[in-house]
Amino acid sequence: MAENPQEKWYVVHTYSGYENKVKDNLEKAVENMGMQDLILEVKVPVEEVTEQKENGEQKIVQHKIFPSYVFVKMIKTNESWYVVRNIRGVTGFVGPGSDPVPLTDDEITRMNIEKKEITIDFKVGDSVRIIDGPFQDYVCNVEKIDIEHKTVTVLVPMFNGDTPVELEFGQVETL
C-alpha cells in the first residue's frame, strides 16, 4: 500500500512527565471519535538503559529519548489539529504560532521515529557493480554487509590485489 503523502509526523510539546498520559488520552480520543484515518500513530520514543543500583544489581529501565515531546503521525486538518491540541497535558505543536511543522524524512530517519524496511538483493560472495562514486562501473565481490549502518564492503581489484572498500547500499547493484 502506497503511503499517503498527506501523512506527516508532527511533534507535540507536553508538560514534563505527561508524555505517556498524552499518548494514551490521544489514542482513546482517536478511537472514540473514529479518527483513525486522520490520526494514525502516536509515539513516545524510549531507549533501554542499564542502571547500576547501590547494591550492585543492574536494572534495565526505559528513558524517554525526547522528554516532554510526543510524536504524532497524522493528516493535518482543522479537526485533527484541534483534537491533538486539546488533549490534556499538551502545550502545543512544535512550529511557529499555531501552524505545526512536519518533520522531514531526514529528521524522521535520524531520530529513529519510523523504521524503513531495507531490502537488498545481494549476499556475501555475490558479484555487484558499483554504480556511484570513484569506482563506478567496477565489478566486485561482496565481502561484508552491515545492515545497521546500511553499508556493504566490496573487494575492488586494484594495486595487484583486492582492496576492501565500504559503500552505501545505494551505490551498488546486483549483476
mmCIF file with all atom_site columns, N, CA and C in Angstrom, residues 5 28 36 45 62 75 83 93 96 118 133:
data_model
loop_
_atom_site.group_PDB
_atom_site.id
_atom_site.type_symbol
_atom_site.label_atom_id
_atom_site.label_alt_id
_atom_site.label_comp_id
_atom_site.label_asym_id
_atom_site.label_entity_id
_atom_site.label_seq_id
_atom_site.pdbx_PDB_ins_code
_atom_site.Cartn_x
_atom_site.Cartn_y
_atom_site.Cartn_z
_atom_site.occupancy
_atom_site.B_iso_or_equiv
_atom_site.pdbx_formal_charge
_atom_site.auth_seq_id
_atom_site.auth_comp_id
_atom_site.auth_asym_id
_atom_site.auth_atom_id
_atom_site.pdbx_PDB_model_num
ATOM 1  N N  . PRO A 1 5   ? 0.744  10.861 0.870  1.00 0.00 ? 5   PRO A N  1
ATOM 2  C CA . PRO A 1 5   ? 1.682  11.980 1.032  1.00 0.00 ? 5   PRO A CA 1
ATOM 3  C C  . PRO A 1 5   ? 1.213  13.015 2.050  1.00 0.00 ? 5   PRO A C  1
ATOM 4  N N  . LYS A 1 28  ? -7.146 7.175  22.909 1.00 0.00 ? 28  LYS A N  1
ATOM 5  C CA . LYS A 1 28  ? -8.557 6.960  23.296 1.00 0.00 ? 28  LYS A CA 1
ATOM 6  C C  . LYS A 1 28  ? -9.470 7.915  22.546 1.00 0.00 ? 28  LYS A C  1
ATOM 7  N N  . GLN A 1 36  ? -9.314 7.370  13.163 1.00 0.00 ? 36  GLN A N  1
ATOM 8  C CA . GLN A 1 36  ? -8.152 6.558  12.820 1.00 0.00 ? 36  GLN A CA 1
ATOM 9  C C  . GLN A 1 36  ? -7.606 6.871  11.432 1.00 0.00 ? 36  GLN A C  1
ATOM 10 N N  . PRO A 1 45  ? 9.129  8.003  21.937 1.00 0.00 ? 45  PRO A N  1
ATOM 11 C CA . PRO A 1 45  ? 10.339 7.198  21.741 1.00 0.00 ? 45  PRO A CA 1
ATOM 12 C C  . PRO A 1 45  ? 11.111 7.002  23.047 1.00 0.00 ? 45  PRO A C  1
ATOM 13 N N  . GLN A 1 62  ? 13.619 2.134  31.051 1.00 0.00 ? 62  GLN A N  1
ATOM 14 C CA . GLN A 1 62  ? 13.353 2.857  29.812 1.00 0.00 ? 62  GLN A CA 1
ATOM 15 C C  . GLN A 1 62  ? 13.411 4.356  30.078 1.00 0.00 ? 62  GLN A C  1
ATOM 16 N N  . ILE A 1 75  ? -2.771 13.225 9.344  1.00 0.00 ? 75  ILE A N  1
ATOM 17 C CA . ILE A 1 75  ? -3.107 14.084 8.219  1.00 0.00 ? 75  ILE A CA 1
ATOM 18 C C  . ILE A 1 75  ? -3.664 15.348 8.861  1.00 0.00 ? 75  ILE A C  1
ATOM 19 N N  . VAL A 1 83  ? -8.153 18.238 17.855 1.00 0.00 ? 83  VAL A N  1
ATOM 20 C CA . VAL A 1 83  ? -8.189 17.097 18.783 1.00 0.00 ? 83  VAL A CA 1
ATOM 21 C C  . VAL A 1 83  ? -6.850 16.960 19.509 1.00 0.00 ? 83  VAL A C  1
ATOM 22 N N  . PHE A 1 93  ? 1.814  22.334 19.419 1.00 0.00 ? 93  PHE A N  1
ATOM 23 C CA . PHE A 1 93  ? 2.645  21.705 18.397 1.00 0.00 ? 93  PHE A CA 1
ATOM 24 C C  . PHE A 1 93  ? 3.962  22.463 18.305 1.00 0.00 ? 93  PHE A C  1
ATOM 25 N N  . PRO A 1 96  ? 5.953  27.470 14.278 1.00 0.00 ? 96  PRO A N  1
ATOM 26 C CA . PRO A 1 96  ? 5.641  28.878 14.555 1.00 0.00 ? 96  PRO A CA 1
ATOM 27 C C  . PRO A 1 96  ? 4.147  29.098 14.761 1.00 0.00 ? 96  PRO A C  1
ATOM 28 N N  . ILE A 1 118 ? 14.544 -2.186 4.761  1.00 0.00 ? 118 ILE A N  1
ATOM 29 C CA . ILE A 1 118 ? 15.613 -2.185 3.772  1.00 0.00 ? 118 ILE A CA 1
ATOM 30 C C  . ILE A 1 118 ? 15.688 -3.570 3.175  1.00 0.00 ? 118 ILE A C  1
ATOM 31 N N  . GLY A 1 133 ? 30.138 6.845  -7.455 1.00 0.00 ? 133 GLY A N  1
ATOM 32 C CA . GLY A 1 133 ? 31.388 7.121  -6.763 1.00 0.00 ? 133 GLY A CA 1
ATOM 33 C C  . GLY A 1 133 ? 32.597 6.913  -7.656 1.00 0.00 ? 133 GLY A C  1
#
